[in-house]
Coordinates of C-alpha atoms in Angstrom, one line a residue:
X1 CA 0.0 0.0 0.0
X2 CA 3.1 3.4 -2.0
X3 CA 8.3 6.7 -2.6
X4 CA 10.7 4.8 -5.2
X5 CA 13.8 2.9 -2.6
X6 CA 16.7 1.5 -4.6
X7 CA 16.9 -2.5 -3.3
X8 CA 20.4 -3.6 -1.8
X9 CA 21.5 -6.1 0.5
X10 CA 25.1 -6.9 1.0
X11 CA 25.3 -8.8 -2.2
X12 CA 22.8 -7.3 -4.4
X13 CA 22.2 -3.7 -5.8
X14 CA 19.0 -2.3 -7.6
X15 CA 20.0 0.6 -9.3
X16 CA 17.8 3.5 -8.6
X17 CA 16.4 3.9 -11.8
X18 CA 15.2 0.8 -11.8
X19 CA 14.0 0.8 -8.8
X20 CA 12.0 4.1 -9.7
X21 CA 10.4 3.0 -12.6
X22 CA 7.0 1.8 -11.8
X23 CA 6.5 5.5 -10.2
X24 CA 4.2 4.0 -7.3
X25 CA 5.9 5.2 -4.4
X26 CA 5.0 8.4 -5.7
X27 CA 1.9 7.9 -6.7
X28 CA 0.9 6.2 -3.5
X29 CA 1.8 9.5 -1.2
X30 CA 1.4 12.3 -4.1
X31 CA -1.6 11.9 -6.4
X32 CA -1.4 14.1 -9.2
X33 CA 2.0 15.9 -7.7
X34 CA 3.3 12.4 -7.5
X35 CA 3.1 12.1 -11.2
X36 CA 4.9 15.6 -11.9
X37 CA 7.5 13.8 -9.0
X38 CA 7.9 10.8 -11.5
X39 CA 8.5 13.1 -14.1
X40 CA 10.7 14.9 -12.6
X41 CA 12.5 11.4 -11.6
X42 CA 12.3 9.9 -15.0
X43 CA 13.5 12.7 -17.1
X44 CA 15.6 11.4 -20.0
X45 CA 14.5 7.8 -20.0
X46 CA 14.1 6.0 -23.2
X47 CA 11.0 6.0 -25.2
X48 CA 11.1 2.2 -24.3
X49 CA 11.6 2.7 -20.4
X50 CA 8.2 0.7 -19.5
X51 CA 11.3 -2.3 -19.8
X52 CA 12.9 -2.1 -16.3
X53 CA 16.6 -2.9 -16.4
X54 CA 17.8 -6.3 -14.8
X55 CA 19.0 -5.2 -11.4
X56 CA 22.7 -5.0 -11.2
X57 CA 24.9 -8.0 -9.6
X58 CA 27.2 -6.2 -7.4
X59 CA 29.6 -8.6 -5.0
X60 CA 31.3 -6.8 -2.4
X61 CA 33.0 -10.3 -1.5
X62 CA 34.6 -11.2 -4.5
X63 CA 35.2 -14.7 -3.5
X64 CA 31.5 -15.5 -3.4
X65 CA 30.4 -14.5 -6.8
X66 CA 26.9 -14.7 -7.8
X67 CA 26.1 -15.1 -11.3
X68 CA 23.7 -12.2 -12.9
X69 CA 21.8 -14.4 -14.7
X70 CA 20.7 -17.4 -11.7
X71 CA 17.2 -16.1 -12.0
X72 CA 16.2 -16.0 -16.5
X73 CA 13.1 -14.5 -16.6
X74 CA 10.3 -17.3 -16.9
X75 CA 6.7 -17.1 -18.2
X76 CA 3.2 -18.6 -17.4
X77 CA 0.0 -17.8 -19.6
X78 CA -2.9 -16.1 -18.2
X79 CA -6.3 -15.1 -19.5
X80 CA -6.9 -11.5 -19.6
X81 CA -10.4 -11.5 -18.2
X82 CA -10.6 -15.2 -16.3
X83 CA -14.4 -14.4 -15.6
X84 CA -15.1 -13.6 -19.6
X85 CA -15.7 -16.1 -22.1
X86 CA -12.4 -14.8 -24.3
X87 CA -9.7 -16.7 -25.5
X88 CA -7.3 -13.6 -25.1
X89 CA -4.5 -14.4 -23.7
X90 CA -1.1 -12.9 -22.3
X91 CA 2.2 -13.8 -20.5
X92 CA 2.8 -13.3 -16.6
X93 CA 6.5 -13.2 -15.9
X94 CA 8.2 -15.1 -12.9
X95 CA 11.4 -15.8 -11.4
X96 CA 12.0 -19.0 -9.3
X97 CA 14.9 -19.8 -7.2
X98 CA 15.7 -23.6 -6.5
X99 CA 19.1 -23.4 -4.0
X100 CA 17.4 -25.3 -1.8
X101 CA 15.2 -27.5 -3.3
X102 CA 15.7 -31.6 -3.0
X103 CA 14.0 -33.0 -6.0
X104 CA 10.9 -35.4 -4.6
X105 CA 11.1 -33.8 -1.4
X106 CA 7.4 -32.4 -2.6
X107 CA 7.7 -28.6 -1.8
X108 CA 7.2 -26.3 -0.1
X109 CA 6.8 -23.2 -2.7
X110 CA 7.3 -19.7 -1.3
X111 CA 5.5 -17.5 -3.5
X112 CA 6.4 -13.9 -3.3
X113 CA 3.4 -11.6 -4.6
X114 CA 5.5 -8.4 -6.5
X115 CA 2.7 -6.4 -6.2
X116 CA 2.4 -2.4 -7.9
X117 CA 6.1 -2.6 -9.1
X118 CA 8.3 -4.2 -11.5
X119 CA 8.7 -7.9 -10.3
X120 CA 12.3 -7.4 -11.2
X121 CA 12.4 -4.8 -8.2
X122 CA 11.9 -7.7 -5.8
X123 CA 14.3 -10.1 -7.3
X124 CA 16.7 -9.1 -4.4
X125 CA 14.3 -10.7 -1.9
X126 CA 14.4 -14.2 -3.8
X127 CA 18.3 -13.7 -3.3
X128 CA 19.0 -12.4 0.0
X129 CA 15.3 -11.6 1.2
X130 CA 12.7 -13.3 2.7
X131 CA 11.8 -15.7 -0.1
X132 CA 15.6 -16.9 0.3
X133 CA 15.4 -17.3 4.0
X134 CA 12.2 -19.4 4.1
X135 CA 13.2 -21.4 0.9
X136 CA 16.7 -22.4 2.9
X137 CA 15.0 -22.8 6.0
X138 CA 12.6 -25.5 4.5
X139 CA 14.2 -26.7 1.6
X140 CA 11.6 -25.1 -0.9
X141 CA 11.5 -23.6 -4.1
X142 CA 11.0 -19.6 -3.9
X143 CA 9.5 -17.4 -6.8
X144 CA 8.6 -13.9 -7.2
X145 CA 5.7 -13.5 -9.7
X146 CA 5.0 -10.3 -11.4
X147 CA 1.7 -8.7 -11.4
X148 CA -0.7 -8.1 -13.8
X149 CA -0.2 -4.9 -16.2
X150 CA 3.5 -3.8 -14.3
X151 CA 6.7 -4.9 -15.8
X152 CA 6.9 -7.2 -18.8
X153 CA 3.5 -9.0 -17.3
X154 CA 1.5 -6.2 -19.7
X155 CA -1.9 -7.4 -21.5
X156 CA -2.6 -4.8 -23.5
X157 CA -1.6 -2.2 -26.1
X158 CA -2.2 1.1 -24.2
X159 CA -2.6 2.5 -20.7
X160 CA -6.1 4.1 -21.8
X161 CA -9.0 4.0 -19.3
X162 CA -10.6 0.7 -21.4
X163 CA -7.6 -1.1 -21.3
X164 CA -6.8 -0.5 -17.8
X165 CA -10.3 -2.2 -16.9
X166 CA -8.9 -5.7 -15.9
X167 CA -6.4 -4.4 -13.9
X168 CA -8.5 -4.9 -10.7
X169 CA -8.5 -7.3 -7.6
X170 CA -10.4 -10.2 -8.9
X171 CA -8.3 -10.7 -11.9
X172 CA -5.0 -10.2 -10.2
X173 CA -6.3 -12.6 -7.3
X174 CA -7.5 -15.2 -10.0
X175 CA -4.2 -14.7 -11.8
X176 CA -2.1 -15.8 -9.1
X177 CA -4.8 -18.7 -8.4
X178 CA -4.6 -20.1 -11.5
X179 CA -0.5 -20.0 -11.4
X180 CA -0.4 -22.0 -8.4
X181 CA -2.6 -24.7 -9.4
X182 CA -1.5 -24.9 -13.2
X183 CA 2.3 -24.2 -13.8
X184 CA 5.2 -26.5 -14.5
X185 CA 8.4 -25.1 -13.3
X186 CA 11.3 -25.2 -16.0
X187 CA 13.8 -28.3 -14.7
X188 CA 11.6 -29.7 -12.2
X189 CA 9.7 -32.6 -14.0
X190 CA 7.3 -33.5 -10.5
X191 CA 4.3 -31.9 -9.9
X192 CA 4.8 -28.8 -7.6
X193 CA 1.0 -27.3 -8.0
X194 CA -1.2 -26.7 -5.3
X195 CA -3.1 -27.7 -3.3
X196 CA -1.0 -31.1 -3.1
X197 CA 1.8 -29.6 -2.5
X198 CA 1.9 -26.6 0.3
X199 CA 2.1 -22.9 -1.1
X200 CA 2.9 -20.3 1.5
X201 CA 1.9 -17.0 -0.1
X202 CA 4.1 -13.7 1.0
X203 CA 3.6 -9.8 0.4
X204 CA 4.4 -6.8 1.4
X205 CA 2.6 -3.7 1.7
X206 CA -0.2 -3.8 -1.2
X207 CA 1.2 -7.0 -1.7
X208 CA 1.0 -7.9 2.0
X209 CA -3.0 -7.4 1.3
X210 CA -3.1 -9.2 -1.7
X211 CA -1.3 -12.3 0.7
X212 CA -4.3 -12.3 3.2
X213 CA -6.8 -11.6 0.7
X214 CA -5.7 -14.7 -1.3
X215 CA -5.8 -17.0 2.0
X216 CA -9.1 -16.1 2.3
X217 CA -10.4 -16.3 -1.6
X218 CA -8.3 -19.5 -2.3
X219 CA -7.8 -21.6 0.8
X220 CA -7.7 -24.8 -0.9
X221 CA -4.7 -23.2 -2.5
X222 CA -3.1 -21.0 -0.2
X223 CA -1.6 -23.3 2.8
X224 CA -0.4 -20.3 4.4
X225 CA -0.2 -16.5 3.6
X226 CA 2.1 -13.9 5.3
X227 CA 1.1 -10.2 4.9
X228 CA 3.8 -7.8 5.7
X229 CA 2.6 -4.3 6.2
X230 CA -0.2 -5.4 4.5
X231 CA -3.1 -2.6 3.9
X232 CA -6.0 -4.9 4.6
X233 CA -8.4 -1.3 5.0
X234 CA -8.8 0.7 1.8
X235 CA -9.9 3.9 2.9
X236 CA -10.4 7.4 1.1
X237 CA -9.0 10.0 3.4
X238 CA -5.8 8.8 5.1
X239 CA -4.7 11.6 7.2
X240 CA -3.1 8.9 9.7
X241 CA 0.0 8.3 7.4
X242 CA 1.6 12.1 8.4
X243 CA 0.4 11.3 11.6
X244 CA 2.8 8.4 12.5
X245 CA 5.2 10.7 10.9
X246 CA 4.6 13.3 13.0
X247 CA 5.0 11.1 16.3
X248 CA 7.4 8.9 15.3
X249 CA 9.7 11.4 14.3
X250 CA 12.4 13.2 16.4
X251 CA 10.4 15.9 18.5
X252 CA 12.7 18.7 17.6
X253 CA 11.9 17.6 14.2
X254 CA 8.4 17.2 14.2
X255 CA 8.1 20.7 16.0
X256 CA 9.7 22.5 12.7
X257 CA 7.6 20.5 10.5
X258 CA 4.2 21.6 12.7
X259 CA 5.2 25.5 13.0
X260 CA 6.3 25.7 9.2
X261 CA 2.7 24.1 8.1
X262 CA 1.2 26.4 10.2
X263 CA 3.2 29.7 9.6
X264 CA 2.4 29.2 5.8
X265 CA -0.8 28.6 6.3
X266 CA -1.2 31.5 7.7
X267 CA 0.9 33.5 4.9
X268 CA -1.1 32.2 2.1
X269 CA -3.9 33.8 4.1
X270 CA -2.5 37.4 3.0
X271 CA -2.3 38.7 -0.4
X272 CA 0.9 40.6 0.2
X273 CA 3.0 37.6 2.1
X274 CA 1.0 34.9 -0.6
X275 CA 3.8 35.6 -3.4
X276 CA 6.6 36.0 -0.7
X277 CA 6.5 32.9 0.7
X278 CA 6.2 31.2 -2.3
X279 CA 9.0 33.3 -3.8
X280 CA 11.2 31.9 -1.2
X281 CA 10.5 28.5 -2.0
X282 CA 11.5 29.5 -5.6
X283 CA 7.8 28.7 -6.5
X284 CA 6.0 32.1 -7.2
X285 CA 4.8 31.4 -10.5
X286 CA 2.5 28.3 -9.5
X287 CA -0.6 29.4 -9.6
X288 CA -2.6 27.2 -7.4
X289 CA -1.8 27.9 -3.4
X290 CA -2.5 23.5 -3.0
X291 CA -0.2 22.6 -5.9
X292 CA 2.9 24.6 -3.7
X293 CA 1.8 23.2 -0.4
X294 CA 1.9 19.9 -2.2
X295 CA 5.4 20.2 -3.3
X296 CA 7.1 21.3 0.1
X297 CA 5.2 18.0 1.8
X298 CA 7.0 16.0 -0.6
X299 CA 10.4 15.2 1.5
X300 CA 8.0 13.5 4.2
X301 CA 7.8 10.6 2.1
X302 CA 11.5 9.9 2.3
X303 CA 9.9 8.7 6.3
X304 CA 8.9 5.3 4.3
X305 CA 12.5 4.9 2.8
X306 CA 13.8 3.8 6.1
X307 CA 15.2 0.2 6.5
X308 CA 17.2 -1.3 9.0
X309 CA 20.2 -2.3 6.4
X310 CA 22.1 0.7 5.8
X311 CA 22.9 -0.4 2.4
X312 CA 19.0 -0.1 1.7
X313 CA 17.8 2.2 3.1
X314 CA 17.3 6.0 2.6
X315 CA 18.6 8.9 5.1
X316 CA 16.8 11.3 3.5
X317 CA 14.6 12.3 5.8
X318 CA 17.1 12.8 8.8
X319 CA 19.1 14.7 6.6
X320 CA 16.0 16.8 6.0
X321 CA 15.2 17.4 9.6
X322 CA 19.3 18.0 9.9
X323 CA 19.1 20.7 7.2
X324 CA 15.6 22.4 8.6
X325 CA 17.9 23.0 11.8
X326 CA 21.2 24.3 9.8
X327 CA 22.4 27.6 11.7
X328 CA 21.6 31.3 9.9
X329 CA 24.3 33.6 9.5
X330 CA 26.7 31.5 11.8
X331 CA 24.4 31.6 14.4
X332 CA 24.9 28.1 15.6
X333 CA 23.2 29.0 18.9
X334 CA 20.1 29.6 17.9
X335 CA 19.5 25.9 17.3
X336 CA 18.7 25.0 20.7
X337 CA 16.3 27.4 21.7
X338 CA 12.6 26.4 21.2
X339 CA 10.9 26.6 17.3
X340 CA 9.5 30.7 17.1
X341 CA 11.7 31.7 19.8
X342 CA 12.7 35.4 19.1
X343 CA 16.3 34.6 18.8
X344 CA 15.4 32.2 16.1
X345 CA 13.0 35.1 14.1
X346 CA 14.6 36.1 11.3
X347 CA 12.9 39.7 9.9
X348 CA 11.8 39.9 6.7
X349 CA 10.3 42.3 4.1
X350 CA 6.8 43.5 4.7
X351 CA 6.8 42.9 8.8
X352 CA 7.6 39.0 8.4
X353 CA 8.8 37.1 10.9
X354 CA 10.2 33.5 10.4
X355 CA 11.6 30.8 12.1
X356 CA 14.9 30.3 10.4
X357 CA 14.0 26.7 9.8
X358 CA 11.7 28.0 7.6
X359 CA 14.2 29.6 5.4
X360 CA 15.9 26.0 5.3
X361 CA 12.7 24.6 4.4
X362 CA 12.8 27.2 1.2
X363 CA 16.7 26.3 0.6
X364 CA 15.9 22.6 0.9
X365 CA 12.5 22.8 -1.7
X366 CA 14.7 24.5 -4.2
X367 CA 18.0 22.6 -4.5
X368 CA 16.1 19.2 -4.2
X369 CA 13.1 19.4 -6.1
X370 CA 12.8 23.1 -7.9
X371 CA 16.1 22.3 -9.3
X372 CA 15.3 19.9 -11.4
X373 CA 12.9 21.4 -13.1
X374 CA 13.4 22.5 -16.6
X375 CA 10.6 24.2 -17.9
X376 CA 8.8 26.2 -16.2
X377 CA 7.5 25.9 -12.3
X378 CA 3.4 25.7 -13.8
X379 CA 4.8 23.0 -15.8
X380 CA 6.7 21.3 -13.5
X381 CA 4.1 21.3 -10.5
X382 CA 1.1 22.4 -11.5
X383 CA -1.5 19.7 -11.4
X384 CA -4.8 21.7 -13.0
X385 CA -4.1 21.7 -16.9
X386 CA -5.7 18.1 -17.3
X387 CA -4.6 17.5 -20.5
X388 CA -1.0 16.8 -19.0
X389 CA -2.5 13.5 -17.7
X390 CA -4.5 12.2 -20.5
X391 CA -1.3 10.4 -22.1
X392 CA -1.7 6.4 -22.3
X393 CA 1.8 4.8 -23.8
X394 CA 3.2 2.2 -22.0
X395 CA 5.5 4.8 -21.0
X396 CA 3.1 5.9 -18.7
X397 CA 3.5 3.9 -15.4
X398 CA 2.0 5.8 -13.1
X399 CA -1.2 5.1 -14.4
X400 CA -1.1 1.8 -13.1
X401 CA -0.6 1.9 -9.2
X402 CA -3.0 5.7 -9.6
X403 CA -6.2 3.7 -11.2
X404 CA -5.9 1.0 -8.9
X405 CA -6.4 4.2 -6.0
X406 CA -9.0 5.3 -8.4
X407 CA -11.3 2.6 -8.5
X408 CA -10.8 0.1 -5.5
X409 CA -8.2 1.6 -2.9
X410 CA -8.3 5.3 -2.2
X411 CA -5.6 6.0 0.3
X412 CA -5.8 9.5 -0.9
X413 CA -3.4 12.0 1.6
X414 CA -5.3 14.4 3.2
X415 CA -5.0 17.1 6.6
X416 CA -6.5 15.7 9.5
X417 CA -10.0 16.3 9.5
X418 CA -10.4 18.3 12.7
X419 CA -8.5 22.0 12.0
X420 CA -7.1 22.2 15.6
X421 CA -5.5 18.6 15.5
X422 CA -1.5 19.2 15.6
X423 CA -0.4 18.6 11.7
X424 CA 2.9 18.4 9.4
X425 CA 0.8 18.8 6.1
X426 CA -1.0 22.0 5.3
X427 CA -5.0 22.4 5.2
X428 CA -5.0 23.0 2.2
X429 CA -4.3 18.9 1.4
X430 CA -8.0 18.2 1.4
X431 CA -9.5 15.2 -0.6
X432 CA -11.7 16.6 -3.3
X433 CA -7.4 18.1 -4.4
X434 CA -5.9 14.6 -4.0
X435 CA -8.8 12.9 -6.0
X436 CA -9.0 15.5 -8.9
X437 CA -6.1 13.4 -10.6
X438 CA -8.8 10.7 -11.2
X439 CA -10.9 12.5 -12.6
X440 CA -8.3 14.2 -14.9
X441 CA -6.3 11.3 -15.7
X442 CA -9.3 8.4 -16.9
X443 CA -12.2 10.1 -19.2
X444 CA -15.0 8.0 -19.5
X445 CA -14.3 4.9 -21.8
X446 CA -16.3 2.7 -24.0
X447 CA -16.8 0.2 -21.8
X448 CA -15.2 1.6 -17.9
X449 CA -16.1 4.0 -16.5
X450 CA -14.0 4.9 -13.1
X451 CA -15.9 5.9 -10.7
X452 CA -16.5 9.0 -8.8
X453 CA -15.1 7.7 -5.2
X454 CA -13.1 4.4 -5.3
X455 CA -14.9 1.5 -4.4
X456 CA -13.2 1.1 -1.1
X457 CA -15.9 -1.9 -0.1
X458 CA -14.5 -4.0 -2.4
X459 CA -11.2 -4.0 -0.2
X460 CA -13.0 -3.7 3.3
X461 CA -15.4 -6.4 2.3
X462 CA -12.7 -9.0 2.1
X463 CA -11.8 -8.6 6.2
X464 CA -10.9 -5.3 6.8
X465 CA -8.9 -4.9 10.1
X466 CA -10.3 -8.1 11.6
X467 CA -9.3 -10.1 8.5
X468 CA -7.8 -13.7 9.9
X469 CA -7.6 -17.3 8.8
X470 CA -5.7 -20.0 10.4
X471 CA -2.0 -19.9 8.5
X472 CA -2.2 -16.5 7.9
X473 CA 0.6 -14.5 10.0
X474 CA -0.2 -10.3 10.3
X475 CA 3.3 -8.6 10.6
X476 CA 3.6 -5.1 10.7
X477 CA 6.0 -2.1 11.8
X478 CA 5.2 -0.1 14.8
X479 CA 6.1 3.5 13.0
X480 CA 5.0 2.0 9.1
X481 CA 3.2 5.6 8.0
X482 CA 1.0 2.7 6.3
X483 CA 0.0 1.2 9.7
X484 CA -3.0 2.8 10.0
X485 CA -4.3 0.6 7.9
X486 CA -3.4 -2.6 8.7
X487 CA -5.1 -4.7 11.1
X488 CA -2.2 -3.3 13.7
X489 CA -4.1 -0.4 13.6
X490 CA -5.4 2.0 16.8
X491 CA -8.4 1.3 15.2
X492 CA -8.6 -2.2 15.3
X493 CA -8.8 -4.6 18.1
X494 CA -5.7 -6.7 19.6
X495 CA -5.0 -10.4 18.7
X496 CA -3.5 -13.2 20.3
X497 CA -0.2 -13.8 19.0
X498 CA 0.0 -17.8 17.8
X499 CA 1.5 -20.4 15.8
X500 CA -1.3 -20.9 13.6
X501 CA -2.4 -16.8 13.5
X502 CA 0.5 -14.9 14.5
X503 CA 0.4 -11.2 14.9
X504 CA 3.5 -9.6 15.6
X505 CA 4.7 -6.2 15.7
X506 CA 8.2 -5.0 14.9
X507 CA 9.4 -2.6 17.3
X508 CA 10.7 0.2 15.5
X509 CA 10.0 -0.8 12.3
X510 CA 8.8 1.2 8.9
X511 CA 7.4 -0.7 5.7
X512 CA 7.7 -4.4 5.5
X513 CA 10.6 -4.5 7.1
X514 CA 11.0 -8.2 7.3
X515 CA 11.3 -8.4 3.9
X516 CA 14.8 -8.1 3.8
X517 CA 17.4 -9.9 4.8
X518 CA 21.0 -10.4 4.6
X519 CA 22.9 -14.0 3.3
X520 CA 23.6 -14.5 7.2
X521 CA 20.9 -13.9 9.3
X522 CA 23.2 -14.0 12.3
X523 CA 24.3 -10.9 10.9
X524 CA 20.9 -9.0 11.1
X525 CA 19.6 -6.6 14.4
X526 CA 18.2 -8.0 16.9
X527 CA 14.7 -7.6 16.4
X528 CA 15.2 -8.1 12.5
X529 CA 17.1 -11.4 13.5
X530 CA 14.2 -12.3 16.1
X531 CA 10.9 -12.0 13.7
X532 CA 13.0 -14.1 11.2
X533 CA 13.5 -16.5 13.4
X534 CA 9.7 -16.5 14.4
X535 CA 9.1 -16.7 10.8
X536 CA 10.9 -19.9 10.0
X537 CA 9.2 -21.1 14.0
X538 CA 5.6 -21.1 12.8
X539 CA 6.4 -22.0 8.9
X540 CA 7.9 -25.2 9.9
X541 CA 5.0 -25.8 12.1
X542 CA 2.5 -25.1 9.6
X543 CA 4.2 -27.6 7.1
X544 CA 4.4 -30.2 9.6
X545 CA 0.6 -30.3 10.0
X546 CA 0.2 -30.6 5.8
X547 CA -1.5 -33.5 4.6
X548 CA -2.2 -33.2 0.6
X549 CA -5.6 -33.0 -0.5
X550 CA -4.9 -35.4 -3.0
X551 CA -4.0 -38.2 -0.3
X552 CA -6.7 -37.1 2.5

């Protein structure tokens, strides 16, 4: 459920590019600014840059070399529509990893969904990542399959409102249905498909929903589903993500962030100080007061780009609160006295008083994101001239992850709802702005027609917070912006915590943070180490306790 993270463990890099490509991190947090951000990202990529690149092979111990080519792309044929009478037809693309497999040892097959991205993205966590750990732990087979529409898995000709109408839950669910009871795995002559032989289903954010959803639309398939960070609750407004930013974050921190959003507020209130402020940012020429408050929240999605492996993750946003804080004129002292302190004021034309972290703020917007603009700033953020969304190539990948919001998921950021509620995101981010970009972006087809609100019940019908099913395990991170709405969520009720329903929470933790992994799990933290460890616990259990359906 999405801000574009380069994937690297200690043997295996992702180049950012790559990484980038599908443009749903973006997307996810941004809405129609997130496409001008993917732009912005994607400037100078080929005509032909829907192709991802294979991620990069990089060894850092040269005695252990890994070959870049130990996971060939593989495919497996799928109907377009499975619930249409329609021979159409069009090829989902796989990896599979078989280290660890013992031919006529009968499974298991850890199937790793890749969810609103490139399934080459996730190729990392069939290598070092969780795939790899459960497949070694229980001498299984482990696969990544590619979902519908991203990557190479594409059905269709264009991106166009008609042709994205089969990219939906039901299709994707039935696609990954019909892969585990139908395909032949190149190499392996036995018969690996399910339900006689156990499938444990894993994913990750959207993915992790996709995980519990298909445990509880395919249990004769699914012997066991893990959903990591997995959005289980669609829902249109959700305020709560800048929330656990705003708590979770350093204090000091999270104090800038609150007086800035309010202080500009306030400014864009006045006529006089309305150009000013945006002048400072180095945005006075966009016209539209929400599409400038929706640039300078942009550096809070770099919260999500946390992971515990320092060669993953992203800094970015402690080097953001590091910079709000950078002392004025050599006044290094000035840093320790409290946010709008006098001593911290610095004057301005036209009676202005700021906060000096404000200036930062400004210095920060422009060398990171106003810079890279090329054109002009109405061209670069502006989100109001609809007819800079109505493009459909294949180029086009933030169409995908964006209809999907459209029509079933929402997640659309907004302010909190009540005015007087502390905030780190200007009023001004209200839903009828975040939406717009689906009504701009999908005219009315031939035969779709998105709707005017996404269909959130679609989502919330299939369990919502309380979704459970023996064999399905509910791991989430305790500052995951995307918490909210999992079933770890304040809103939902506490579980029990057990073998056959586990429901852990990782301490500390952002997005899926199990996930990853490193070749030696001794080598991981502590609590990284521990919910491994749990994980490979109540896997092993659950296979002992298999009996084929075929034999029963």
């Amino acid at each position: 459920m999405r801000l574009a993270i380069a994937l690297f463990s200690s043997t295996l890099l992702l180049t950012a590019n790559a990484a980038s490509a599908s443009g749903a991190d973006y997307i996810r947090a941004y809405g129609a600014q997130g496409v001008n951000l993917w732009r912005l990202a994607n400037q100078g990529r080929k005509n032909d840059s829907h192709v991802s690149q294979r991620p990069i092979l990089v060894v850092q111990d040269s005695s252990n070399i890994e070959e870049p080519n130990e996971f060939p792309d593989q495919w497996f044929t799928q109907p377009i529509d499975h619930f249409a009478n329609s021979s159409d037809t069009f090829k989902q693309r796989y990896w599979i990893n078989t280290r660890h497999y013992t031919p006529g040892s009968g499974g298991p097959v850890i199937v790793l969904d890749g969810g609103e991205t490139s399934g080459e993205d996730r190729i990392p966590f069939l290598d070092t990542g969780i795939v790899e750990i459960l497949a070694r732990a229980t001498g299984g087979i482990g696969i990544v399959l590619e979902h519908r529409y991203y990557g190479k898995s594409i059905p269709v000709s264009d991106f166009s409102t008609d042709n994205l109408r089969w990219l939906n839950n039901d299709q994707a669910a039935a696609d990954s249905a019909s892969f585990m009871a139908k395909v032949t795995f190149p190499g392996i002559d036995e018969d690996l498909t399910a339900p006689n032989t156990p499938w444990i289903y894993y994913g990750g954010s959207y993915a992790g929903a996709r995980a519990a959803h298909m445990k509880v639309l395919y249990p004769d398939l699914v012997y066991g589903a893990i959903a990591s960070s997995g959005v289980t609750h669609a829902t249109l407004s959700n305020w709560e993500y800048y929330e656990i930013i705003r708590n979770a974050a350093d204090p000091t921190c999270a104090r800038k962030l609150e007086h800035t959003t309010l202080a500009i507020d306030a400014l864009l209130g006045v006529p006089f100080a309305k150009r000013f402020i945006k002048s400072l940012f180095g945005l006075e020429d966009l016209a539209h007061d929400d599409d400038f408050i929706s640039v300078l929240e942009s550096p809070l999605g770099y919260w999500q780009a946390k992971v515990w492996d320092p060669a993953v993750g992203s800094t970015k946003f402690d080097q953001f609160c590091t910079f709000l804080d950078k002392p004025i004129l050599g006044n290094g002292s000035a840093s320790s006295l409290p946010v709008g302190h006098e001593d911290r004021l610095v004057h301005l034309p036209g009676d202005i008083k700021l906060d000096f972290s404000i200036l930062n703020y400004a210095q920060y917007i422009k060398e990171n994101y106003v810079s890279q603009c090329k054109t002009s700033v109405e061209d670069c953020f502006g989100t109001y001239n609809d007819s800079s969304f109505l493009a459909t190539g294949l180029d086009q990948e933030w169409r995908l992850w964006l209809f999907q919001v459209c029509t079933e998921w929402g997640f659309f950021s907004t302010a909190p709802p009540d005015p007087a509620h502390p905030r780190i995101v200007s009023k001004l981010l209200t839903l009828e702005y975040s939406s717009k970009i689906c009504r701009q972006a999908y005219p009315a087809g031939k035969y779709f027609t998105v709707p005017p609100m996404p269909n959130i019940t679609a989502v919330n019908a299939l369990g919502d917070f309380t979704i459970s099913a023996d064999r399905l395990a509910i791991i989430d991170g305790e500052v995951d912006p995307w918490r909210p709405c999992t079933p770890h969520s304040d809103y939902a009720a506490d579980r029990e915590d057990t073998i056959l329903q586990p429901f852990k929470l990782i301490p500390n933790a952002v997005h899926h943070y199990d996930e990853y992994g490193l070749k030696n799990i001794s080598d991981e933290p502590v609590e990284i180490r521990k919910i491994h460890g749990e994980m490979i616990v109540f896997v092993m259990e659950w296979l002992k306790a298999f009996k084929a359906q075929g034999s029963q």
